[in-house]
PDB file of C-alpha atoms in Angstrom:
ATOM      1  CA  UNK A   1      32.077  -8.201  22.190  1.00 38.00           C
ATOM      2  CA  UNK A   2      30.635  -4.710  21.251  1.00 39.00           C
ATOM      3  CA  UNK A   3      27.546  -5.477  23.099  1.00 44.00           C
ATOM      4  CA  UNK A   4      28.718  -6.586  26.619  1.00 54.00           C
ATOM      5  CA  UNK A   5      31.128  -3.719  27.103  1.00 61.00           C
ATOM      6  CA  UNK A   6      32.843  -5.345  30.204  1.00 74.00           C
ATOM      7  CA  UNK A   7      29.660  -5.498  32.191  1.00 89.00           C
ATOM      8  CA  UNK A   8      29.172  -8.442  34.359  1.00 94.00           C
ATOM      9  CA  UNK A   9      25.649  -9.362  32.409  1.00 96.00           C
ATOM     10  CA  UNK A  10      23.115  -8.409  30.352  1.00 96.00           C
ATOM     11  CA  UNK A  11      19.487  -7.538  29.898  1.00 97.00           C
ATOM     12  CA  UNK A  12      17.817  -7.462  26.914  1.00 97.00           C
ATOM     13  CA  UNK A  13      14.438  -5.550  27.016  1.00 97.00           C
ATOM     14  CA  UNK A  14      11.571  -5.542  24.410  1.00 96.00           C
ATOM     15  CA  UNK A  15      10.892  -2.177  23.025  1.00 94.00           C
ATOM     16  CA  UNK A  16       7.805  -3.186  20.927  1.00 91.00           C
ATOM     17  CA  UNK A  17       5.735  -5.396  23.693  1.00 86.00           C
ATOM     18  CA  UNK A  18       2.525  -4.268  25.077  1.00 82.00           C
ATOM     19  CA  UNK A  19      -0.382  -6.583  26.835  1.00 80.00           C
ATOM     20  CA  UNK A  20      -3.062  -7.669  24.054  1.00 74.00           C
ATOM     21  CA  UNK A  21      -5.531  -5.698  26.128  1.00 79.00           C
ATOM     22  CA  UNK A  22      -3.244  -2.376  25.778  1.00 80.00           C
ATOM     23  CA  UNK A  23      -4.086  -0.057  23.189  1.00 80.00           C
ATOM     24  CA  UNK A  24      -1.154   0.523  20.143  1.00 81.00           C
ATOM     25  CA  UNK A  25      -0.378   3.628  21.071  1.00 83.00           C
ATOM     26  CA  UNK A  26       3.304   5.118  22.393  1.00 86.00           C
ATOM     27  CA  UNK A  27       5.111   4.438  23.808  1.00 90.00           C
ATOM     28  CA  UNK A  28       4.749   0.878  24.240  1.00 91.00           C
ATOM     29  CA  UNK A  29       5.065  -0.322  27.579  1.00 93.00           C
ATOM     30  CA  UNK A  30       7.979  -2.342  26.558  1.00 95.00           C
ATOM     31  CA  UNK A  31       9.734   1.072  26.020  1.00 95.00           C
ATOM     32  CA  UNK A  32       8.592   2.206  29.272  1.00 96.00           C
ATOM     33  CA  UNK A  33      10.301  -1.110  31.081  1.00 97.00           C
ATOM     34  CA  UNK A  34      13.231  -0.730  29.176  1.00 97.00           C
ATOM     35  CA  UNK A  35      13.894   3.301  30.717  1.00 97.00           C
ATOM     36  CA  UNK A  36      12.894   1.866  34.031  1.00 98.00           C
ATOM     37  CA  UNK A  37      15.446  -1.104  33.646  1.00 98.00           C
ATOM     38  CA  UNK A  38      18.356   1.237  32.187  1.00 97.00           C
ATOM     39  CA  UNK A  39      17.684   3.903  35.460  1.00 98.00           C
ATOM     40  CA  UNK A  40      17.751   0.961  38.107  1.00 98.00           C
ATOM     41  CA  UNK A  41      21.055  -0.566  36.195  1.00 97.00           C
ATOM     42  CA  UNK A  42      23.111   2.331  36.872  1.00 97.00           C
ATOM     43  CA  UNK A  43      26.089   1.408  38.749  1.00 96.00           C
ATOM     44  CA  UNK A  44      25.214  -1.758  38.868  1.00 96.00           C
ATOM     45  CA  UNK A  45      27.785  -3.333  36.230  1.00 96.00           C
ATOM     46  CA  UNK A  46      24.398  -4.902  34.076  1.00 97.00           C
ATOM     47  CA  UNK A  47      23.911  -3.646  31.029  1.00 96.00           C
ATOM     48  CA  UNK A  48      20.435  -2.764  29.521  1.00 96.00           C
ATOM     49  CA  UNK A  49      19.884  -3.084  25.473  1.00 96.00           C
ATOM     50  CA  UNK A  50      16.497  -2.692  24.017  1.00 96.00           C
ATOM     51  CA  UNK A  51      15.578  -5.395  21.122  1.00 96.00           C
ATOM     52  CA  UNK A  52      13.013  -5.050  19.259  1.00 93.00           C
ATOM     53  CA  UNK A  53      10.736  -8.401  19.375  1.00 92.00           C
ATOM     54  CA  UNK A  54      11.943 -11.091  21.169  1.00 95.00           C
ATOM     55  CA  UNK A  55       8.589 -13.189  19.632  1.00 93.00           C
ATOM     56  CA  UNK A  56       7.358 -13.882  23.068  1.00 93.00           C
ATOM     57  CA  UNK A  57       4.460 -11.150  21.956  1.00 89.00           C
ATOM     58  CA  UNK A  58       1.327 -12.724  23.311  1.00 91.00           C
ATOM     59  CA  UNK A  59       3.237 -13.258  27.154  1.00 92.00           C
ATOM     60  CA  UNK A  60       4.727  -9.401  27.209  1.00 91.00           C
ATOM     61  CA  UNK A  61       6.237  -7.079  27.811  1.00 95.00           C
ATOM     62  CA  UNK A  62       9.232  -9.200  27.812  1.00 97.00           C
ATOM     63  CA  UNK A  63      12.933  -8.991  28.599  1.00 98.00           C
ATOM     64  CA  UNK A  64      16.269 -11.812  28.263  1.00 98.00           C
ATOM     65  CA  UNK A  65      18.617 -12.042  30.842  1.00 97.00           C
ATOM     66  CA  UNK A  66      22.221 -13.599  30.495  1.00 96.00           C
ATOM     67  CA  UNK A  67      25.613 -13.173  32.129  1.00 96.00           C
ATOM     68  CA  UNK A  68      28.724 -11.991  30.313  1.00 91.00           C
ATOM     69  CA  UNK A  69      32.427 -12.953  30.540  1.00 72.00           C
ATOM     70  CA  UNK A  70      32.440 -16.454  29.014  1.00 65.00           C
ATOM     71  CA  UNK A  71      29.588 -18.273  26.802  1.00 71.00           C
ATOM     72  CA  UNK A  72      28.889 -20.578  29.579  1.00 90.00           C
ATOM     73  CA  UNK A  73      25.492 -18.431  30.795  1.00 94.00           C
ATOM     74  CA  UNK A  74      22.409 -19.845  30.195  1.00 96.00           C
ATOM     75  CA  UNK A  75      20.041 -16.985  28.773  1.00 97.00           C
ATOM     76  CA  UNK A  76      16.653 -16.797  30.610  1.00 98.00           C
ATOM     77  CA  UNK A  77      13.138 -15.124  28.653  1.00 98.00           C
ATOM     78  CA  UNK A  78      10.826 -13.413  31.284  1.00 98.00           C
ATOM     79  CA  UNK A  79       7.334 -12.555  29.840  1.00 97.00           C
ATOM     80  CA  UNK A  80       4.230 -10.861  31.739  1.00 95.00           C
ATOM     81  CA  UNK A  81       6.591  -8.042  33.482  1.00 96.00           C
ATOM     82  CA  UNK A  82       5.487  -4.696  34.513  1.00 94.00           C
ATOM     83  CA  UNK A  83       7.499  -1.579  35.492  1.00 94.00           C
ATOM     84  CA  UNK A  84       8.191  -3.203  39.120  1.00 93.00           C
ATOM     85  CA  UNK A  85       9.784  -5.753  37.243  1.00 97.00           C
ATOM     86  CA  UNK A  86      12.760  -3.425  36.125  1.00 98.00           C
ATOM     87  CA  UNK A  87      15.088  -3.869  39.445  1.00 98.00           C
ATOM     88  CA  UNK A  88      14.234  -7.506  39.191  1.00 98.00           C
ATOM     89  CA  UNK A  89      15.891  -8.016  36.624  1.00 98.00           C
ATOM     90  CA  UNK A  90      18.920  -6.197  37.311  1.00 98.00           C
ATOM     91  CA  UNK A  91      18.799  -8.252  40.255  1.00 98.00           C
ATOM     92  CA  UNK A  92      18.171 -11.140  38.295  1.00 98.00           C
ATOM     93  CA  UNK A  93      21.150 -10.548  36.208  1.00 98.00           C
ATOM     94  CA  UNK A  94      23.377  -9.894  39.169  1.00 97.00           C
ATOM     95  CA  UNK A  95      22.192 -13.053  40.695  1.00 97.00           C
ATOM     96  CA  UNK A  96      23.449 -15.017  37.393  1.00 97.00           C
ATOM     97  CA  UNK A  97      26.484 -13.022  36.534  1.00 96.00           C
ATOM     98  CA  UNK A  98      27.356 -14.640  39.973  1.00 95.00           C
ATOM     99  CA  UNK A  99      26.595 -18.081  39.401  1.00 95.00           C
ATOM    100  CA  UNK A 100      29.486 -20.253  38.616  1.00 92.00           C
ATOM    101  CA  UNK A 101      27.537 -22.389  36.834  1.00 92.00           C
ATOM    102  CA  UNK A 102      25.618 -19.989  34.049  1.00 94.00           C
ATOM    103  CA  UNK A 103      22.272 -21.179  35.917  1.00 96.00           C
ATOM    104  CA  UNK A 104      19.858 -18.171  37.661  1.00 97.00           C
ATOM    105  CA  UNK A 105      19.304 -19.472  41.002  1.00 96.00           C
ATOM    106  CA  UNK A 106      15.856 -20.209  42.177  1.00 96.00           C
ATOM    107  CA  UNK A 107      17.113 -18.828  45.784  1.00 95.00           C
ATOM    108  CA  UNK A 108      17.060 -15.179  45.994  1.00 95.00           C
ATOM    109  CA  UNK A 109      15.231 -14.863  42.554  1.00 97.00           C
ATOM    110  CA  UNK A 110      13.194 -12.043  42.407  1.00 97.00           C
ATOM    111  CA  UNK A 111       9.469 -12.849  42.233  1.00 97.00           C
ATOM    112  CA  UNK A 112       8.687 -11.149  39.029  1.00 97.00           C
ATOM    113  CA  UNK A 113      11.499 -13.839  37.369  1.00 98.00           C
ATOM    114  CA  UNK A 114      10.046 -16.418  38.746  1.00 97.00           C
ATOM    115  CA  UNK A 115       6.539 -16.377  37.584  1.00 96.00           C
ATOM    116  CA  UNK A 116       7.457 -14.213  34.584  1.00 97.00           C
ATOM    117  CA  UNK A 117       9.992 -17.051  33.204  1.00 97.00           C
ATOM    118  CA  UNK A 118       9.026 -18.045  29.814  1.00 97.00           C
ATOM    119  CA  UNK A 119      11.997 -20.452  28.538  1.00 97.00           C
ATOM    120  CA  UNK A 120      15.616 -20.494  29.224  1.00 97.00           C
ATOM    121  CA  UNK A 121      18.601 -21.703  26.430  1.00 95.00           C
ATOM    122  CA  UNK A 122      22.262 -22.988  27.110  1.00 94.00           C
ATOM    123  CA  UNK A 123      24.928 -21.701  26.416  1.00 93.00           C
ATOM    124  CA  UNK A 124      27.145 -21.453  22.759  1.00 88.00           C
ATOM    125  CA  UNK A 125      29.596 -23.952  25.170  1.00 87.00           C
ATOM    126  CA  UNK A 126      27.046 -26.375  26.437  1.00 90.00           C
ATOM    127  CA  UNK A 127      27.440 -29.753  26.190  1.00 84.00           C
ATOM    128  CA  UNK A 128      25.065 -32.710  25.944  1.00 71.00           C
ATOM    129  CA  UNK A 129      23.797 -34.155  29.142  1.00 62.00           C
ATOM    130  CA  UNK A 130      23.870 -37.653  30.115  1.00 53.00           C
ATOM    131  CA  UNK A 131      21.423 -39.763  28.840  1.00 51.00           C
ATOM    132  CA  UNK A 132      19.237 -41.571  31.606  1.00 44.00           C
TER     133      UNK A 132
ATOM    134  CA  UNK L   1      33.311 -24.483  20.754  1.00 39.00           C
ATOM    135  CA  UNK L   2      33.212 -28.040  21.968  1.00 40.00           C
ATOM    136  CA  UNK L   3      29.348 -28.426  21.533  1.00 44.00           C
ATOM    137  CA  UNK L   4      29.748 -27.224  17.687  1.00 54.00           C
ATOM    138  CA  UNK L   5      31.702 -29.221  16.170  1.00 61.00           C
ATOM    139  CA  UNK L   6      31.907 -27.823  12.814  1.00 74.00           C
ATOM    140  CA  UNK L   7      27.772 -28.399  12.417  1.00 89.00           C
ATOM    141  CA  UNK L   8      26.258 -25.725  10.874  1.00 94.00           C
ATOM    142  CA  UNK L   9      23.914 -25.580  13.828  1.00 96.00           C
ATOM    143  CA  UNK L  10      22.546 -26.745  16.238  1.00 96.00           C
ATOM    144  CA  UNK L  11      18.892 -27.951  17.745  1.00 97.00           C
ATOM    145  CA  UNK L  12      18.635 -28.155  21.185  1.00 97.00           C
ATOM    146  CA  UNK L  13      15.776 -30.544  22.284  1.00 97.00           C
ATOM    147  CA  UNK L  14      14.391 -30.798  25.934  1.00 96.00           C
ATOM    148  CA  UNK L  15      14.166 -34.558  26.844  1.00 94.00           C
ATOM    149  CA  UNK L  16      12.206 -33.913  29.878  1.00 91.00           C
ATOM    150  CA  UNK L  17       9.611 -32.592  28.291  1.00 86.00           C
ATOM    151  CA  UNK L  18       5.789 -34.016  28.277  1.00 82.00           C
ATOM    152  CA  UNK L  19       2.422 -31.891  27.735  1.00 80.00           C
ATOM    153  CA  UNK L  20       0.643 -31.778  30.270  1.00 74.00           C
ATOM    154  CA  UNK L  21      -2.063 -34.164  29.353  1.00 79.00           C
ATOM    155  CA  UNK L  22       0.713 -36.837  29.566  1.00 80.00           C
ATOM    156  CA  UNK L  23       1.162 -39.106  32.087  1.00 80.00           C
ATOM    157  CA  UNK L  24       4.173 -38.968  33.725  1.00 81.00           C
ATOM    158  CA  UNK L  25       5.845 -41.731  32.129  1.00 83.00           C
ATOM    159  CA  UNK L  26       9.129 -42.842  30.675  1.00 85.00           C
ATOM    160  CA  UNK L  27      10.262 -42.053  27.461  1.00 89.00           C
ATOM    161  CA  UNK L  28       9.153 -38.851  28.073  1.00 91.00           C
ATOM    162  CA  UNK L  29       7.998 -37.013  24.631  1.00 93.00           C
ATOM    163  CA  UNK L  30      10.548 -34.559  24.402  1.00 95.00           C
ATOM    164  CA  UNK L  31      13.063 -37.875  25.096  1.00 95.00           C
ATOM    165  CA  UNK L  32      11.317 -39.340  21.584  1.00 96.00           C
ATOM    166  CA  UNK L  33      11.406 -36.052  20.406  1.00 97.00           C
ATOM    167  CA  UNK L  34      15.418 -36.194  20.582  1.00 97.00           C
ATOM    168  CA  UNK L  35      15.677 -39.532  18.882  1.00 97.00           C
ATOM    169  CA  UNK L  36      13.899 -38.708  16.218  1.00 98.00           C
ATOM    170  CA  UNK L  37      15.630 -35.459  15.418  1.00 98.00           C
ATOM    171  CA  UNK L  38      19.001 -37.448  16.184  1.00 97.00           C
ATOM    172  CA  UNK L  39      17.500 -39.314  13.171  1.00 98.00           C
ATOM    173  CA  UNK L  40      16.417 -36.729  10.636  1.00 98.00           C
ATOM    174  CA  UNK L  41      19.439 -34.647  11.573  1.00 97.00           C
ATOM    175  CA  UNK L  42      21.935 -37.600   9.637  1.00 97.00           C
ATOM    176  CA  UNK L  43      24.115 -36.178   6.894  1.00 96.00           C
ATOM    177  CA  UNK L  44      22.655 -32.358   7.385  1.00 96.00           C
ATOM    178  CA  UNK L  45      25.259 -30.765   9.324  1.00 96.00           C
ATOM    179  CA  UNK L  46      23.047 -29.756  11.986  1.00 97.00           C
ATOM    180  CA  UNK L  47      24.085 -31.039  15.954  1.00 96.00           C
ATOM    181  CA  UNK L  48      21.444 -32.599  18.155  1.00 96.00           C
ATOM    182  CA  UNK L  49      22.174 -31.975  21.778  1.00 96.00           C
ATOM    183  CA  UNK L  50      19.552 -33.432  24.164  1.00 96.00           C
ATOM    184  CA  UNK L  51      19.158 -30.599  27.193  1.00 96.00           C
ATOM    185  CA  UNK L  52      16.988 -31.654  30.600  1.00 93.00           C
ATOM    186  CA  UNK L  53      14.741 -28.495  30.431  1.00 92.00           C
ATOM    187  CA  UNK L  54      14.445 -25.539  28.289  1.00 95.00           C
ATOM    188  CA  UNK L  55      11.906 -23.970  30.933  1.00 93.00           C
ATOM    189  CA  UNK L  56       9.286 -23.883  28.593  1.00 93.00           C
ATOM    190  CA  UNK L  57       7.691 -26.883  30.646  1.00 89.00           C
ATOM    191  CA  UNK L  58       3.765 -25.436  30.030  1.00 90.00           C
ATOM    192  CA  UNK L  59       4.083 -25.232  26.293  1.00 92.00           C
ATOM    193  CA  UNK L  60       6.198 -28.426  25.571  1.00 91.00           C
ATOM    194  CA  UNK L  61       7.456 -30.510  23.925  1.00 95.00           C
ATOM    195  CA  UNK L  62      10.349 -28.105  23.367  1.00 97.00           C
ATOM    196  CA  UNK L  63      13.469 -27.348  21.282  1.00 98.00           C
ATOM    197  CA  UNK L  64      16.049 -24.658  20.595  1.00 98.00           C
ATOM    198  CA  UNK L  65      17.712 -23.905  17.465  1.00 97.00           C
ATOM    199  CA  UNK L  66      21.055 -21.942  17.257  1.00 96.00           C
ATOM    200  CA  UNK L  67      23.366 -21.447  13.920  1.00 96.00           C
ATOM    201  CA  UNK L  68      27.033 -21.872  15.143  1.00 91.00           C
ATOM    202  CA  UNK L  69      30.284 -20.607  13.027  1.00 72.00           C
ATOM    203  CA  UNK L  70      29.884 -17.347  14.909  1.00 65.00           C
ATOM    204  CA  UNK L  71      27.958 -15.322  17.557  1.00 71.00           C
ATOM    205  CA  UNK L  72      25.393 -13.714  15.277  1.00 89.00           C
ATOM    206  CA  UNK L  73      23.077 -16.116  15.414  1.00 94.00           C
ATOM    207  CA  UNK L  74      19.776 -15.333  17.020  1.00 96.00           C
ATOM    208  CA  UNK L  75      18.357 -18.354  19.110  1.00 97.00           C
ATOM    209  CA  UNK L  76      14.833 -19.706  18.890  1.00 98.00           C
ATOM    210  CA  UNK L  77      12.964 -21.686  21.340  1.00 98.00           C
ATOM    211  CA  UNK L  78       9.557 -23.794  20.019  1.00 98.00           C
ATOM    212  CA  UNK L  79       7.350 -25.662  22.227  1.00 97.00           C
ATOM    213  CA  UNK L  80       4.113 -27.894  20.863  1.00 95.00           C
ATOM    214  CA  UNK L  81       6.245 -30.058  19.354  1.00 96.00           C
ATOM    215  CA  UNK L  82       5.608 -33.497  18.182  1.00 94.00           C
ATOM    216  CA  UNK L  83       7.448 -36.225  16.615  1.00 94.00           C
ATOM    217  CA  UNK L  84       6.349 -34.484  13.121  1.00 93.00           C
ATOM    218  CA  UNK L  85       8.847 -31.454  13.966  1.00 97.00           C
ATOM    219  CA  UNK L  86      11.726 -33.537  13.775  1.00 98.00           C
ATOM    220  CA  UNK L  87      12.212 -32.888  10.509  1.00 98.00           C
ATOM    221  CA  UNK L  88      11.081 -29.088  10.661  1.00 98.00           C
ATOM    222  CA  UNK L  89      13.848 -28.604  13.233  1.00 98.00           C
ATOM    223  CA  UNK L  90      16.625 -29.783  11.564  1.00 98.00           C
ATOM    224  CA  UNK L  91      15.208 -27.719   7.803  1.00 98.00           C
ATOM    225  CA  UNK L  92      14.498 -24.517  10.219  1.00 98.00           C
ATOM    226  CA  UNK L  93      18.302 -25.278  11.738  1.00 98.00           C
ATOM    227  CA  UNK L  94      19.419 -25.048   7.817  1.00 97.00           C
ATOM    228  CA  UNK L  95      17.548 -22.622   7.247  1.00 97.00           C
ATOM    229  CA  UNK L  96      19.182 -20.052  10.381  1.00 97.00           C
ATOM    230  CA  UNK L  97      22.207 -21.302   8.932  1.00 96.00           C
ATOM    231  CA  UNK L  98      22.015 -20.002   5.461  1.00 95.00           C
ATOM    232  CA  UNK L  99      20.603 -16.576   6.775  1.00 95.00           C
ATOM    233  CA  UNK L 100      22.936 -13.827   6.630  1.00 92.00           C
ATOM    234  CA  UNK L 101      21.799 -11.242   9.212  1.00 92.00           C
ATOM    235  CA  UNK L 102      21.522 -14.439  11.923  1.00 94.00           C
ATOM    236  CA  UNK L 103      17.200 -14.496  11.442  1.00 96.00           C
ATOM    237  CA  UNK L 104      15.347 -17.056  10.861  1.00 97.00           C
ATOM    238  CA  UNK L 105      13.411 -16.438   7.961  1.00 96.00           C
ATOM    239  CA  UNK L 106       9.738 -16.624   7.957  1.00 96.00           C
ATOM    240  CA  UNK L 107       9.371 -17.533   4.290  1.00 95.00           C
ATOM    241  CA  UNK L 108      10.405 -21.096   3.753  1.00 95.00           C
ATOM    242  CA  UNK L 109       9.822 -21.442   7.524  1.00 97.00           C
ATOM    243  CA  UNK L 110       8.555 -25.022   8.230  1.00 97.00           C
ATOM    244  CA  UNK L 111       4.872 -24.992   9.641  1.00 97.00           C
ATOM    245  CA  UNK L 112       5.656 -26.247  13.273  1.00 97.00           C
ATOM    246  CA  UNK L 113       8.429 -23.669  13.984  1.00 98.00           C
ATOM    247  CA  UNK L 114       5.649 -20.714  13.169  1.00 97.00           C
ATOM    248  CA  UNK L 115       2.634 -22.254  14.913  1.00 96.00           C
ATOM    249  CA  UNK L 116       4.861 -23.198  17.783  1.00 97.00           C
ATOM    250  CA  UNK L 117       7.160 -20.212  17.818  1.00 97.00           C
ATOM    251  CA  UNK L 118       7.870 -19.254  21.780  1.00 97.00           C
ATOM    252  CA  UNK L 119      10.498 -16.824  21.770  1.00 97.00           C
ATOM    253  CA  UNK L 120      13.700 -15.920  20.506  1.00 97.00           C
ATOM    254  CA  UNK L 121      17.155 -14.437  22.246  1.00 95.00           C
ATOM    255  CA  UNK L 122      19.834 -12.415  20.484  1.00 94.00           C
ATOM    256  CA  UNK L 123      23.237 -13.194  19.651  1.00 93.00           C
ATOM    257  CA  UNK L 124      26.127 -12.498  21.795  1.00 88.00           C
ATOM    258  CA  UNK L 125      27.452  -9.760  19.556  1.00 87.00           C
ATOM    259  CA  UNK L 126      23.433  -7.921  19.554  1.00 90.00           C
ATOM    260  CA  UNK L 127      23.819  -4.595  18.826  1.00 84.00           C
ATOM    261  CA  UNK L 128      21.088  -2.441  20.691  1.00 71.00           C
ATOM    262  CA  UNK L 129      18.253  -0.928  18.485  1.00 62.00           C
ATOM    263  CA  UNK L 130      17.778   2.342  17.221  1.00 53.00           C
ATOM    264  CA  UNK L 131      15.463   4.106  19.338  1.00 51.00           C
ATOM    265  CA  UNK L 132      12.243   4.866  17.811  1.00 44.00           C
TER     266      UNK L 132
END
């Protein structure tokens, strides 16, 4: 897929978020976390693609993380981040790119992710779970 | 895909989901939530997969919607959901279905799936924004 480009996972960072209290003006500090994410990727086999408006406006800025390889990554939505939060997420997708079971682990996730998280969605491949 | 099956989409609805005036009880909304979209989703094409937790616990009950034949679809996540948005899933499913560039529209939109709009995640095959 064009958009993976071999790279272990993916973050997808909100170009047009901003905190209701922030003024409109530019660049939005969406754009700003998306630079900051795309410096602390490099090397780092995650790939960094700005989106604009991933709808989660009143929680921004915002960013989706999800693992590449397979469809069997869950895809996780992070809202209230600030620039720190760039290198978490990297992190973050490291952490799931390893997980052999598309889930982020709670373990060893970086605090930003864990407060920030907003909503997560299965994969294309998931498959229903058991009733109780 | 195995979770497809040739449906035009697919709604994905948290079972474990209750707001949190709730008590703690079983069926859990979300679990009612399922069976009635199980229901309203007869004959339409659309899949109903019952997931244990969408992560959107604070803002529930909670669903995802996906269009399948493809990786273009964008995927939305609602939350506020009651037994009412059975119905608006499965027309908002057809709706993501029938849309071209992989959005949901907004016109035509069913009430519940605007007012309880959470966030949405790109397709697999996202191609990154211009820059501004």
């Amino acid at each position: 897929m064009a958009s993976t480009d071999g790279n272990l996972a993916t973050v997808y960072v909100c170009i047009t978020c901003r905190r209701a209290e922030d003024p409109d003006a530019e660049p939005r500090p969406g754009a700003l976390l998306a630079d900051a994410t795309v410096r602390a990727a490099r090397g780092s086999g995650v790939a960094v693609r700005r989106v604009r408006c991933l709808a989660n406006c009143t929680r921004g800025p915002s960013a989706a993380v999800r693992a590449n390889g397979g469809s069997s990554s869950w895809t996780y939505i992070f809202g209230g981040l600030d620039l720190a939060a760039a290198s978490a997420l990297v992190d973050g997708a490291r952490l799931l790119a390893a997980a052999a079971d598309g889930i982020m682990p709670w373990r060893g996730r970086p605090e930003p992710l864990r407060r920030g998280l907003i909503a997560r969605v299965p994969p294309l491949d998931f498959a229903e779970e058991d009733q109780p």
